[in-house]
Amino acid sequence: MKELGKIIAKNRKANKMKQGELAKKLEGYDIFVKQNTVSAWESGSTQPSARQLLAICELLDIYDVYTEFIGQNPINPFRNLNEEGINKVLDYIRLLEKSGDYKPAEIIPIHVVRERKVFYTTVSAGTGSFLDGEDYEMYSSPDIPEEATFGVHISGDSMEPRYHNEDLVWIEQTEQLNDGEIGIFYLDGNAYIKKFQNNGKGTYLISLNKKYDPIPITENSSFKIFGRVLS
């Protein structure tokens, strides 16, 4: 397998896009990272999640993911053709499309209904409250992200304007987050939804609402990452 970070960097530069611009465009996919996270991906010190990688591929026009990241695609029908042969195949495809006789059958989408735990205890977006691992109900919906492990409700306004009081958010359980990602955290007896800052300036839990101060995490803190916010 090829080096993932170098491939991301190569395609980003080919698209004349800066690392910060890529991070900004990822927000359109509900992925919130900073420039230094993209830098960490490209250097190989961390790797994007599957969801993040798919969004990166779409933004950087990487359509043949297998060939780009692994090598020659064994099911690529063009793999044994030169440029002239490929052009002839494409001409024939255009003729078939123009005829209208070979349109694919209409596909009726099937909405997969997923079931996940939703905890009764709210996660405070202001002062924080402990996430009780046993106090939950089961929730079923086709809108639950595939990566979601559980859901929680928000209490407070410190993550406005993106998240509001009583919003239901879905969480991918993980103990590791990149700088700039939004997650669910345990800190000194309380549970929070915050943006994770972990860089040269220190480690903090950051509110999106500017009226709230950053919460520092020190070596004396009792701290745990519950997961990554997906929605």
JSON list of C-alpha atoms in Angstrom, two decimals:
[
{"chain": "A", "resi": 1, "resn": "MET", "atom": "CA", "xyz": [0.00, 0.00, 0.00]},
{"chain": "A", "resi": 2, "resn": "LYS", "atom": "CA", "xyz": [1.26, 3.46, -0.87]},
{"chain": "A", "resi": 3, "resn": "GLU", "atom": "CA", "xyz": [1.90, 6.13, 1.76]},
{"chain": "A", "resi": 4, "resn": "LEU", "atom": "CA", "xyz": [-1.49, 7.71, 2.40]},
{"chain": "A", "resi": 5, "resn": "GLY", "atom": "CA", "xyz": [-0.18, 11.05, 3.61]},
{"chain": "A", "resi": 6, "resn": "LYS", "atom": "CA", "xyz": [2.03, 11.64, 0.58]},
{"chain": "A", "resi": 7, "resn": "ILE", "atom": "CA", "xyz": [-0.88, 10.86, -1.75]},
{"chain": "A", "resi": 8, "resn": "ILE", "atom": "CA", "xyz": [-3.12, 13.36, 0.02]},
{"chain": "A", "resi": 9, "resn": "ALA", "atom": "CA", "xyz": [-0.38, 16.00, -0.20]},
{"chain": "A", "resi": 10, "resn": "LYS", "atom": "CA", "xyz": [0.27, 15.28, -3.90]},
{"chain": "A", "resi": 11, "resn": "ASN", "atom": "CA", "xyz": [-3.38, 15.58, -4.88]},
{"chain": "A", "resi": 12, "resn": "ARG", "atom": "CA", "xyz": [-3.95, 18.64, -2.69]},
{"chain": "A", "resi": 13, "resn": "LYS", "atom": "CA", "xyz": [-1.06, 20.43, -4.40]},
{"chain": "A", "resi": 14, "resn": "ALA", "atom": "CA", "xyz": [-2.30, 19.28, -7.82]},
{"chain": "A", "resi": 15, "resn": "ASN", "atom": "CA", "xyz": [-5.59, 21.01, -6.99]},
{"chain": "A", "resi": 16, "resn": "LYS", "atom": "CA", "xyz": [-3.65, 24.15, -5.96]},
{"chain": "A", "resi": 17, "resn": "MET", "atom": "CA", "xyz": [-5.20, 23.93, -2.51]},
{"chain": "A", "resi": 18, "resn": "LYS", "atom": "CA", "xyz": [-3.54, 24.90, 0.77]},
{"chain": "A", "resi": 19, "resn": "GLN", "atom": "CA", "xyz": [-3.83, 22.72, 3.86]},
{"chain": "A", "resi": 20, "resn": "GLY", "atom": "CA", "xyz": [-6.03, 25.31, 5.56]},
{"chain": "A", "resi": 21, "resn": "GLU", "atom": "CA", "xyz": [-8.29, 25.46, 2.51]},
{"chain": "A", "resi": 22, "resn": "LEU", "atom": "CA", "xyz": [-8.75, 21.68, 2.57]},
{"chain": "A", "resi": 23, "resn": "ALA", "atom": "CA", "xyz": [-9.61, 21.83, 6.28]},
{"chain": "A", "resi": 24, "resn": "LYS", "atom": "CA", "xyz": [-12.17, 24.57, 5.56]},
{"chain": "A", "resi": 25, "resn": "LYS", "atom": "CA", "xyz": [-13.78, 22.63, 2.68]},
{"chain": "A", "resi": 26, "resn": "LEU", "atom": "CA", "xyz": [-14.14, 19.56, 4.92]},
{"chain": "A", "resi": 27, "resn": "GLU", "atom": "CA", "xyz": [-16.61, 21.56, 7.02]},
{"chain": "A", "resi": 28, "resn": "GLY", "atom": "CA", "xyz": [-19.09, 21.05, 4.17]},
{"chain": "A", "resi": 29, "resn": "TYR", "atom": "CA", "xyz": [-19.01, 17.35, 5.10]},
{"chain": "A", "resi": 30, "resn": "ASP", "atom": "CA", "xyz": [-19.52, 18.05, 8.83]},
{"chain": "A", "resi": 31, "resn": "ILE", "atom": "CA", "xyz": [-15.82, 17.37, 9.42]},
{"chain": "A", "resi": 32, "resn": "PHE", "atom": "CA", "xyz": [-14.19, 20.03, 11.57]},
{"chain": "A", "resi": 33, "resn": "VAL", "atom": "CA", "xyz": [-10.40, 19.95, 11.63]},
{"chain": "A", "resi": 34, "resn": "LYS", "atom": "CA", "xyz": [-7.65, 22.56, 11.48]},
{"chain": "A", "resi": 35, "resn": "GLN", "atom": "CA", "xyz": [-4.69, 23.07, 9.15]},
{"chain": "A", "resi": 36, "resn": "ASN", "atom": "CA", "xyz": [-2.32, 21.30, 11.54]},
{"chain": "A", "resi": 37, "resn": "THR", "atom": "CA", "xyz": [-4.54, 18.18, 11.43]},
{"chain": "A", "resi": 38, "resn": "VAL", "atom": "CA", "xyz": [-4.19, 18.08, 7.64]},
{"chain": "A", "resi": 39, "resn": "SER", "atom": "CA", "xyz": [-0.45, 18.56, 8.12]},
{"chain": "A", "resi": 40, "resn": "ALA", "atom": "CA", "xyz": [-0.38, 15.61, 10.54]},
{"chain": "A", "resi": 41, "resn": "TRP", "atom": "CA", "xyz": [-2.20, 13.42, 7.99]},
{"chain": "A", "resi": 42, "resn": "GLU", "atom": "CA", "xyz": [0.27, 14.34, 5.26]},
{"chain": "A", "resi": 43, "resn": "SER", "atom": "CA", "xyz": [3.32, 13.75, 7.46]},
{"chain": "A", "resi": 44, "resn": "GLY", "atom": "CA", "xyz": [1.97, 10.35, 8.50]},
{"chain": "A", "resi": 45, "resn": "SER", "atom": "CA", "xyz": [1.91, 11.09, 12.24]},
{"chain": "A", "resi": 46, "resn": "THR", "atom": "CA", "xyz": [-1.87, 10.51, 12.24]},
{"chain": "A", "resi": 47, "resn": "GLN", "atom": "CA", "xyz": [-4.37, 9.15, 9.72]},
{"chain": "A", "resi": 48, "resn": "PRO", "atom": "CA", "xyz": [-7.84, 10.35, 8.73]},
{"chain": "A", "resi": 49, "resn": "SER", "atom": "CA", "xyz": [-10.83, 8.19, 9.59]},
{"chain": "A", "resi": 50, "resn": "ALA", "atom": "CA", "xyz": [-12.61, 6.33, 6.77]},
{"chain": "A", "resi": 51, "resn": "ARG", "atom": "CA", "xyz": [-15.28, 9.03, 6.67]},
{"chain": "A", "resi": 52, "resn": "GLN", "atom": "CA", "xyz": [-12.68, 11.79, 6.54]},
{"chain": "A", "resi": 53, "resn": "LEU", "atom": "CA", "xyz": [-10.71, 10.00, 3.79]},
{"chain": "A", "resi": 54, "resn": "LEU", "atom": "CA", "xyz": [-13.78, 9.60, 1.57]},
{"chain": "A", "resi": 55, "resn": "ALA", "atom": "CA", "xyz": [-14.53, 13.32, 1.89]},
{"chain": "A", "resi": 56, "resn": "ILE", "atom": "CA", "xyz": [-10.89, 14.14, 1.07]},
{"chain": "A", "resi": 57, "resn": "CYS", "atom": "CA", "xyz": [-11.06, 11.94, -2.04]},
{"chain": "A", "resi": 58, "resn": "GLU", "atom": "CA", "xyz": [-14.17, 13.74, -3.27]},
{"chain": "A", "resi": 59, "resn": "LEU", "atom": "CA", "xyz": [-12.69, 17.18, -2.62]},
{"chain": "A", "resi": 60, "resn": "LEU", "atom": "CA", "xyz": [-9.42, 16.28, -4.37]},
{"chain": "A", "resi": 61, "resn": "ASP", "atom": "CA", "xyz": [-11.09, 14.51, -7.33]},
{"chain": "A", "resi": 62, "resn": "ILE", "atom": "CA", "xyz": [-9.66, 11.09, -6.42]},
{"chain": "A", "resi": 63, "resn": "TYR", "atom": "CA", "xyz": [-12.12, 8.78, -8.15]},
{"chain": "A", "resi": 64, "resn": "ASP", "atom": "CA", "xyz": [-10.17, 5.52, -8.46]},
{"chain": "A", "resi": 65, "resn": "VAL", "atom": "CA", "xyz": [-9.35, 5.11, -4.78]},
{"chain": "A", "resi": 66, "resn": "TYR", "atom": "CA", "xyz": [-7.94, 1.59, -5.22]},
{"chain": "A", "resi": 67, "resn": "THR", "atom": "CA", "xyz": [-5.39, 2.60, -7.84]},
{"chain": "A", "resi": 68, "resn": "GLU", "atom": "CA", "xyz": [-4.44, 5.80, -6.05]},
{"chain": "A", "resi": 69, "resn": "PHE", "atom": "CA", "xyz": [-3.79, 4.29, -2.62]},
{"chain": "A", "resi": 70, "resn": "ILE", "atom": "CA", "xyz": [-2.98, 0.61, -3.32]},
{"chain": "A", "resi": 71, "resn": "GLY", "atom": "CA", "xyz": [-1.85, 0.10, -6.92]},
{"chain": "A", "resi": 72, "resn": "GLN", "atom": "CA", "xyz": [-3.18, -1.10, -10.25]},
{"chain": "A", "resi": 73, "resn": "ASN", "atom": "CA", "xyz": [-6.87, -1.92, -9.95]},
{"chain": "A", "resi": 74, "resn": "PRO", "atom": "CA", "xyz": [-7.39, -5.56, -11.09]},
{"chain": "A", "resi": 75, "resn": "ILE", "atom": "CA", "xyz": [-10.96, -4.82, -12.22]},
{"chain": "A", "resi": 76, "resn": "ASN", "atom": "CA", "xyz": [-10.07, -1.68, -14.19]},
{"chain": "A", "resi": 77, "resn": "PRO", "atom": "CA", "xyz": [-11.16, -2.50, -17.79]},
{"chain": "A", "resi": 78, "resn": "PHE", "atom": "CA", "xyz": [-8.58, -0.04, -19.18]},
{"chain": "A", "resi": 79, "resn": "ARG", "atom": "CA", "xyz": [-5.55, -1.51, -17.43]},
{"chain": "A", "resi": 80, "resn": "ASN", "atom": "CA", "xyz": [-4.22, -3.32, -20.55]},
{"chain": "A", "resi": 81, "resn": "LEU", "atom": "CA", "xyz": [-5.09, -0.59, -23.08]},
{"chain": "A", "resi": 82, "resn": "ASN", "atom": "CA", "xyz": [-2.98, 2.28, -24.37]},
{"chain": "A", "resi": 83, "resn": "GLU", "atom": "CA", "xyz": [-4.37, 5.80, -24.78]},
{"chain": "A", "resi": 84, "resn": "GLU", "atom": "CA", "xyz": [-5.72, 5.08, -28.28]},
{"chain": "A", "resi": 85, "resn": "GLY", "atom": "CA", "xyz": [-7.53, 1.96, -27.08]},
{"chain": "A", "resi": 86, "resn": "ILE", "atom": "CA", "xyz": [-9.01, 3.82, -24.11]},
{"chain": "A", "resi": 87, "resn": "ASN", "atom": "CA", "xyz": [-10.33, 6.57, -26.42]},
{"chain": "A", "resi": 88, "resn": "LYS", "atom": "CA", "xyz": [-12.00, 3.98, -28.68]},
{"chain": "A", "resi": 89, "resn": "VAL", "atom": "CA", "xyz": [-13.74, 2.40, -25.69]},
{"chain": "A", "resi": 90, "resn": "LEU", "atom": "CA", "xyz": [-14.93, 5.84, -24.53]},
{"chain": "A", "resi": 91, "resn": "ASP", "atom": "CA", "xyz": [-16.25, 6.63, -28.03]},
{"chain": "A", "resi": 92, "resn": "TYR", "atom": "CA", "xyz": [-18.24, 3.38, -28.01]},
{"chain": "A", "resi": 93, "resn": "ILE", "atom": "CA", "xyz": [-19.63, 4.16, -24.54]},
{"chain": "A", "resi": 94, "resn": "ARG", "atom": "CA", "xyz": [-20.82, 7.55, -25.79]},
{"chain": "A", "resi": 95, "resn": "LEU", "atom": "CA", "xyz": [-22.61, 5.87, -28.74]},
{"chain": "A", "resi": 96, "resn": "LEU", "atom": "CA", "xyz": [-24.39, 3.46, -26.39]},
{"chain": "A", "resi": 97, "resn": "GLU", "atom": "CA", "xyz": [-25.43, 6.32, -24.09]},
{"chain": "A", "resi": 98, "resn": "LYS", "atom": "CA", "xyz": [-26.71, 8.38, -27.02]},
{"chain": "A", "resi": 99, "resn": "SER", "atom": "CA", "xyz": [-28.88, 5.50, -28.28]},
{"chain": "A", "resi": 100, "resn": "GLY", "atom": "CA", "xyz": [-30.87, 5.49, -25.03]},
{"chain": "A", "resi": 101, "resn": "ASP", "atom": "CA", "xyz": [-31.31, 1.71, -25.26]},
{"chain": "A", "resi": 102, "resn": "TYR", "atom": "CA", "xyz": [-29.00, 0.85, -22.38]},
{"chain": "A", "resi": 103, "resn": "LYS", "atom": "CA", "xyz": [-30.16, 3.07, -19.55]},
{"chain": "A", "resi": 104, "resn": "PRO", "atom": "CA", "xyz": [-29.85, 1.46, -16.10]},
{"chain": "A", "resi": 105, "resn": "ALA", "atom": "CA", "xyz": [-33.02, 0.41, -14.35]},
{"chain": "A", "resi": 106, "resn": "GLU", "atom": "CA", "xyz": [-34.38, 2.89, -11.86]},
{"chain": "A", "resi": 107, "resn": "ILE", "atom": "CA", "xyz": [-33.00, 2.14, -8.43]},
{"chain": "A", "resi": 108, "resn": "ILE", "atom": "CA", "xyz": [-35.28, 2.61, -5.46]},
{"chain": "A", "resi": 109, "resn": "PRO", "atom": "CA", "xyz": [-33.12, 3.52, -2.47]},
{"chain": "A", "resi": 110, "resn": "ILE", "atom": "CA", "xyz": [-33.42, 1.36, 0.62]},
{"chain": "A", "resi": 111, "resn": "HIS", "atom": "CA", "xyz": [-33.15, 3.33, 3.84]},
{"chain": "A", "resi": 112, "resn": "VAL", "atom": "CA", "xyz": [-31.31, 1.30, 6.44]},
{"chain": "A", "resi": 113, "resn": "VAL", "atom": "CA", "xyz": [-32.84, 1.78, 9.88]},
{"chain": "A", "resi": 114, "resn": "ARG", "atom": "CA", "xyz": [-30.15, 1.70, 12.56]},
{"chain": "A", "resi": 115, "resn": "GLU", "atom": "CA", "xyz": [-30.62, 1.30, 16.30]},
{"chain": "A", "resi": 116, "resn": "ARG", "atom": "CA", "xyz": [-28.34, 2.95, 18.85]},
{"chain": "A", "resi": 117, "resn": "LYS", "atom": "CA", "xyz": [-28.34, 3.85, 22.54]},
{"chain": "A", "resi": 118, "resn": "VAL", "atom": "CA", "xyz": [-29.33, 7.42, 23.44]},
{"chain": "A", "resi": 119, "resn": "PHE", "atom": "CA", "xyz": [-28.33, 8.39, 26.97]},
{"chain": "A", "resi": 120, "resn": "TYR", "atom": "CA", "xyz": [-30.91, 10.16, 29.13]},
{"chain": "A", "resi": 121, "resn": "THR", "atom": "CA", "xyz": [-28.29, 12.19, 30.96]},
{"chain": "A", "resi": 122, "resn": "THR", "atom": "CA", "xyz": [-27.54, 15.29, 28.93]},
{"chain": "A", "resi": 123, "resn": "VAL", "atom": "CA", "xyz": [-24.02, 16.32, 28.08]},
{"chain": "A", "resi": 124, "resn": "SER", "atom": "CA", "xyz": [-23.62, 19.88, 29.19]},
{"chain": "A", "resi": 125, "resn": "ALA", "atom": "CA", "xyz": [-22.48, 22.42, 26.65]},
{"chain": "A", "resi": 126, "resn": "GLY", "atom": "CA", "xyz": [-22.05, 24.82, 29.53]},
{"chain": "A", "resi": 127, "resn": "THR", "atom": "CA", "xyz": [-21.08, 23.55, 32.97]},
{"chain": "A", "resi": 128, "resn": "GLY", "atom": "CA", "xyz": [-20.87, 19.80, 32.33]},
{"chain": "A", "resi": 129, "resn": "SER", "atom": "CA", "xyz": [-22.60, 16.74, 33.75]},
{"chain": "A", "resi": 130, "resn": "PHE", "atom": "CA", "xyz": [-21.43, 13.16, 34.08]},
{"chain": "A", "resi": 131, "resn": "LEU", "atom": "CA", "xyz": [-22.41, 10.74, 31.32]},
{"chain": "A", "resi": 132, "resn": "ASP", "atom": "CA", "xyz": [-24.11, 7.76, 33.01]},
{"chain": "A", "resi": 133, "resn": "GLY", "atom": "CA", "xyz": [-23.22, 4.64, 31.05]},
{"chain": "A", "resi": 134, "resn": "GLU", "atom": "CA", "xyz": [-26.32, 2.70, 32.18]},
{"chain": "A", "resi": 135, "resn": "ASP", "atom": "CA", "xyz": [-29.10, 5.27, 31.83]},
{"chain": "A", "resi": 136, "resn": "TYR", "atom": "CA", "xyz": [-30.26, 5.09, 28.19]},
{"chain": "A", "resi": 137, "resn": "GLU", "atom": "CA", "xyz": [-33.04, 4.18, 25.76]},
{"chain": "A", "resi": 138, "resn": "MET", "atom": "CA", "xyz": [-32.78, 2.52, 22.34]},
{"chain": "A", "resi": 139, "resn": "TYR", "atom": "CA", "xyz": [-33.44, 4.81, 19.37]},
{"chain": "A", "resi": 140, "resn": "SER", "atom": "CA", "xyz": [-34.14, 3.68, 15.78]},
{"chain": "A", "resi": 141, "resn": "SER", "atom": "CA", "xyz": [-33.83, 5.88, 12.70]},
{"chain": "A", "resi": 142, "resn": "PRO", "atom": "CA", "xyz": [-32.47, 5.81, 9.12]},
{"chain": "A", "resi": 143, "resn": "ASP", "atom": "CA", "xyz": [-30.77, 9.13, 9.92]},
{"chain": "A", "resi": 144, "resn": "ILE", "atom": "CA", "xyz": [-28.32, 7.63, 12.41]},
{"chain": "A", "resi": 145, "resn": "PRO", "atom": "CA", "xyz": [-24.78, 7.74, 10.93]},
{"chain": "A", "resi": 146, "resn": "GLU", "atom": "CA", "xyz": [-23.29, 4.32, 10.26]},
{"chain": "A", "resi": 147, "resn": "GLU", "atom": "CA", "xyz": [-20.22, 5.11, 12.39]},
{"chain": "A", "resi": 148, "resn": "ALA", "atom": "CA", "xyz": [-22.31, 6.16, 15.41]},
{"chain": "A", "resi": 149, "resn": "THR", "atom": "CA", "xyz": [-21.87, 4.18, 18.63]},
{"chain": "A", "resi": 150, "resn": "PHE", "atom": "CA", "xyz": [-24.34, 6.11, 20.79]},
{"chain": "A", "resi": 151, "resn": "GLY", "atom": "CA", "xyz": [-26.25, 9.39, 21.03]},
{"chain": "A", "resi": 152, "resn": "VAL", "atom": "CA", "xyz": [-26.53, 12.11, 23.67]},
{"chain": "A", "resi": 153, "resn": "HIS", "atom": "CA", "xyz": [-28.56, 15.27, 24.17]},
{"chain": "A", "resi": 154, "resn": "ILE", "atom": "CA", "xyz": [-26.89, 18.63, 24.71]},
{"chain": "A", "resi": 155, "resn": "SER", "atom": "CA", "xyz": [-27.65, 20.95, 27.60]},
{"chain": "A", "resi": 156, "resn": "GLY", "atom": "CA", "xyz": [-26.59, 24.58, 27.43]},
{"chain": "A", "resi": 157, "resn": "ASP", "atom": "CA", "xyz": [-25.55, 27.12, 24.82]},
{"chain": "A", "resi": 158, "resn": "SER", "atom": "CA", "xyz": [-21.75, 27.08, 24.84]},
{"chain": "A", "resi": 159, "resn": "MET", "atom": "CA", "xyz": [-21.54, 25.24, 21.49]},
{"chain": "A", "resi": 160, "resn": "GLU", "atom": "CA", "xyz": [-23.83, 27.64, 19.65]},
{"chain": "A", "resi": 161, "resn": "PRO", "atom": "CA", "xyz": [-24.31, 28.51, 16.87]},
{"chain": "A", "resi": 162, "resn": "ARG", "atom": "CA", "xyz": [-23.54, 24.97, 15.65]},
{"chain": "A", "resi": 163, "resn": "TYR", "atom": "CA", "xyz": [-25.21, 23.02, 18.46]},
{"chain": "A", "resi": 164, "resn": "HIS", "atom": "CA", "xyz": [-28.19, 24.11, 20.54]},
{"chain": "A", "resi": 165, "resn": "ASN", "atom": "CA", "xyz": [-29.76, 23.17, 23.86]},
{"chain": "A", "resi": 166, "resn": "GLU", "atom": "CA", "xyz": [-31.52, 19.74, 23.72]},
{"chain": "A", "resi": 167, "resn": "ASP", "atom": "CA", "xyz": [-29.99, 18.85, 20.31]},
{"chain": "A", "resi": 168, "resn": "LEU", "atom": "CA", "xyz": [-29.39, 15.12, 19.79]},
{"chain": "A", "resi": 169, "resn": "VAL", "atom": "CA", "xyz": [-25.88, 14.37, 18.54]},
{"chain": "A", "resi": 170, "resn": "TRP", "atom": "CA", "xyz": [-24.36, 11.06, 17.45]},
{"chain": "A", "resi": 171, "resn": "ILE", "atom": "CA", "xyz": [-21.01, 9.91, 18.74]},
{"chain": "A", "resi": 172, "resn": "GLU", "atom": "CA", "xyz": [-18.37, 7.57, 17.32]},
{"chain": "A", "resi": 173, "resn": "GLN", "atom": "CA", "xyz": [-16.71, 6.00, 20.35]},
{"chain": "A", "resi": 174, "resn": "THR", "atom": "CA", "xyz": [-12.95, 6.55, 20.32]},
{"chain": "A", "resi": 175, "resn": "GLU", "atom": "CA", "xyz": [-10.26, 7.48, 22.81]},
{"chain": "A", "resi": 176, "resn": "GLN", "atom": "CA", "xyz": [-8.26, 9.56, 20.32]},
{"chain": "A", "resi": 177, "resn": "LEU", "atom": "CA", "xyz": [-9.13, 12.86, 18.63]},
{"chain": "A", "resi": 178, "resn": "ASN", "atom": "CA", "xyz": [-7.14, 15.19, 16.40]},
{"chain": "A", "resi": 179, "resn": "ASP", "atom": "CA", "xyz": [-6.66, 18.83, 17.26]},
{"chain": "A", "resi": 180, "resn": "GLY", "atom": "CA", "xyz": [-9.75, 20.79, 16.18]},
{"chain": "A", "resi": 181, "resn": "GLU", "atom": "CA", "xyz": [-12.24, 17.90, 16.27]},
{"chain": "A", "resi": 182, "resn": "ILE", "atom": "CA", "xyz": [-15.43, 18.12, 18.33]},
{"chain": "A", "resi": 183, "resn": "GLY", "atom": "CA", "xyz": [-15.96, 15.38, 20.86]},
{"chain": "A", "resi": 184, "resn": "ILE", "atom": "CA", "xyz": [-17.49, 14.19, 24.12]},
{"chain": "A", "resi": 185, "resn": "PHE", "atom": "CA", "xyz": [-15.16, 14.34, 27.11]},
{"chain": "A", "resi": 186, "resn": "TYR", "atom": "CA", "xyz": [-14.99, 13.43, 30.79]},
{"chain": "A", "resi": 187, "resn": "LEU", "atom": "CA", "xyz": [-13.11, 15.99, 32.87]},
{"chain": "A", "resi": 188, "resn": "ASP", "atom": "CA", "xyz": [-12.94, 16.00, 36.67]},
{"chain": "A", "resi": 189, "resn": "GLY", "atom": "CA", "xyz": [-16.37, 14.45, 37.22]},
{"chain": "A", "resi": 190, "resn": "ASN", "atom": "CA", "xyz": [-18.24, 16.20, 34.40]},
{"chain": "A", "resi": 191, "resn": "ALA", "atom": "CA", "xyz": [-19.06, 15.34, 30.78]},
{"chain": "A", "resi": 192, "resn": "TYR", "atom": "CA", "xyz": [-18.68, 17.96, 28.07]},
{"chain": "A", "resi": 193, "resn": "ILE", "atom": "CA", "xyz": [-19.21, 18.44, 24.36]},
{"chain": "A", "resi": 194, "resn": "LYS", "atom": "CA", "xyz": [-16.38, 20.70, 23.19]},
{"chain": "A", "resi": 195, "resn": "LYS", "atom": "CA", "xyz": [-13.81, 21.29, 20.49]},
{"chain": "A", "resi": 196, "resn": "PHE", "atom": "CA", "xyz": [-10.52, 19.59, 21.33]},
{"chain": "A", "resi": 197, "resn": "GLN", "atom": "CA", "xyz": [-7.40, 21.75, 21.24]},
{"chain": "A", "resi": 198, "resn": "ASN", "atom": "CA", "xyz": [-4.11, 19.89, 21.58]},
{"chain": "A", "resi": 199, "resn": "ASN", "atom": "CA", "xyz": [-1.14, 21.78, 20.16]},
{"chain": "A", "resi": 200, "resn": "GLY", "atom": "CA", "xyz": [1.77, 24.00, 21.13]},
{"chain": "A", "resi": 201, "resn": "LYS", "atom": "CA", "xyz": [-0.59, 26.29, 23.01]},
{"chain": "A", "resi": 202, "resn": "GLY", "atom": "CA", "xyz": [-1.59, 23.47, 25.36]},
{"chain": "A", "resi": 203, "resn": "THR", "atom": "CA", "xyz": [-4.55, 21.13, 25.75]},
{"chain": "A", "resi": 204, "resn": "TYR", "atom": "CA", "xyz": [-7.98, 22.72, 26.17]},
{"chain": "A", "resi": 205, "resn": "LEU", "atom": "CA", "xyz": [-11.68, 22.08, 25.71]},
{"chain": "A", "resi": 206, "resn": "ILE", "atom": "CA", "xyz": [-12.97, 24.95, 23.58]},
{"chain": "A", "resi": 207, "resn": "SER", "atom": "CA", "xyz": [-16.52, 26.31, 23.34]},
{"chain": "A", "resi": 208, "resn": "LEU", "atom": "CA", "xyz": [-17.80, 27.60, 20.00]},
{"chain": "A", "resi": 209, "resn": "ASN", "atom": "CA", "xyz": [-19.73, 30.29, 21.86]},
{"chain": "A", "resi": 210, "resn": "LYS", "atom": "CA", "xyz": [-17.12, 32.99, 22.51]},
{"chain": "A", "resi": 211, "resn": "LYS", "atom": "CA", "xyz": [-18.64, 34.04, 25.83]},
{"chain": "A", "resi": 212, "resn": "TYR", "atom": "CA", "xyz": [-17.26, 30.84, 27.43]},
{"chain": "A", "resi": 213, "resn": "ASP", "atom": "CA", "xyz": [-13.58, 30.57, 28.36]},
{"chain": "A", "resi": 214, "resn": "PRO", "atom": "CA", "xyz": [-11.44, 27.58, 27.30]},
{"chain": "A", "resi": 215, "resn": "ILE", "atom": "CA", "xyz": [-11.21, 24.81, 29.89]},
{"chain": "A", "resi": 216, "resn": "PRO", "atom": "CA", "xyz": [-7.57, 23.79, 30.48]},
{"chain": "A", "resi": 217, "resn": "ILE", "atom": "CA", "xyz": [-6.52, 20.16, 30.82]},
{"chain": "A", "resi": 218, "resn": "THR", "atom": "CA", "xyz": [-3.47, 19.67, 33.04]},
{"chain": "A", "resi": 219, "resn": "GLU", "atom": "CA", "xyz": [-1.40, 16.73, 34.19]},
{"chain": "A", "resi": 220, "resn": "ASN", "atom": "CA", "xyz": [-3.46, 16.72, 37.38]},
{"chain": "A", "resi": 221, "resn": "SER", "atom": "CA", "xyz": [-6.80, 16.54, 35.54]},
{"chain": "A", "resi": 222, "resn": "SER", "atom": "CA", "xyz": [-8.92, 13.40, 35.49]},
{"chain": "A", "resi": 223, "resn": "PHE", "atom": "CA", "xyz": [-9.56, 13.34, 31.75]},
{"chain": "A", "resi": 224, "resn": "LYS", "atom": "CA", "xyz": [-11.02, 10.89, 29.23]},
{"chain": "A", "resi": 225, "resn": "ILE", "atom": "CA", "xyz": [-12.19, 11.11, 25.62]},
{"chain": "A", "resi": 226, "resn": "PHE", "atom": "CA", "xyz": [-15.57, 9.40, 25.11]},
{"chain": "A", "resi": 227, "resn": "GLY", "atom": "CA", "xyz": [-15.82, 9.88, 21.35]},
{"chain": "A", "resi": 228, "resn": "ARG", "atom": "CA", "xyz": [-16.06, 12.01, 18.22]},
{"chain": "A", "resi": 229, "resn": "VAL", "atom": "CA", "xyz": [-19.20, 14.02, 17.41]},
{"chain": "A", "resi": 230, "resn": "LEU", "atom": "CA", "xyz": [-20.58, 12.99, 14.01]},
{"chain": "A", "resi": 231, "resn": "SER", "atom": "CA", "xyz": [-23.60, 15.27, 13.72]}
]
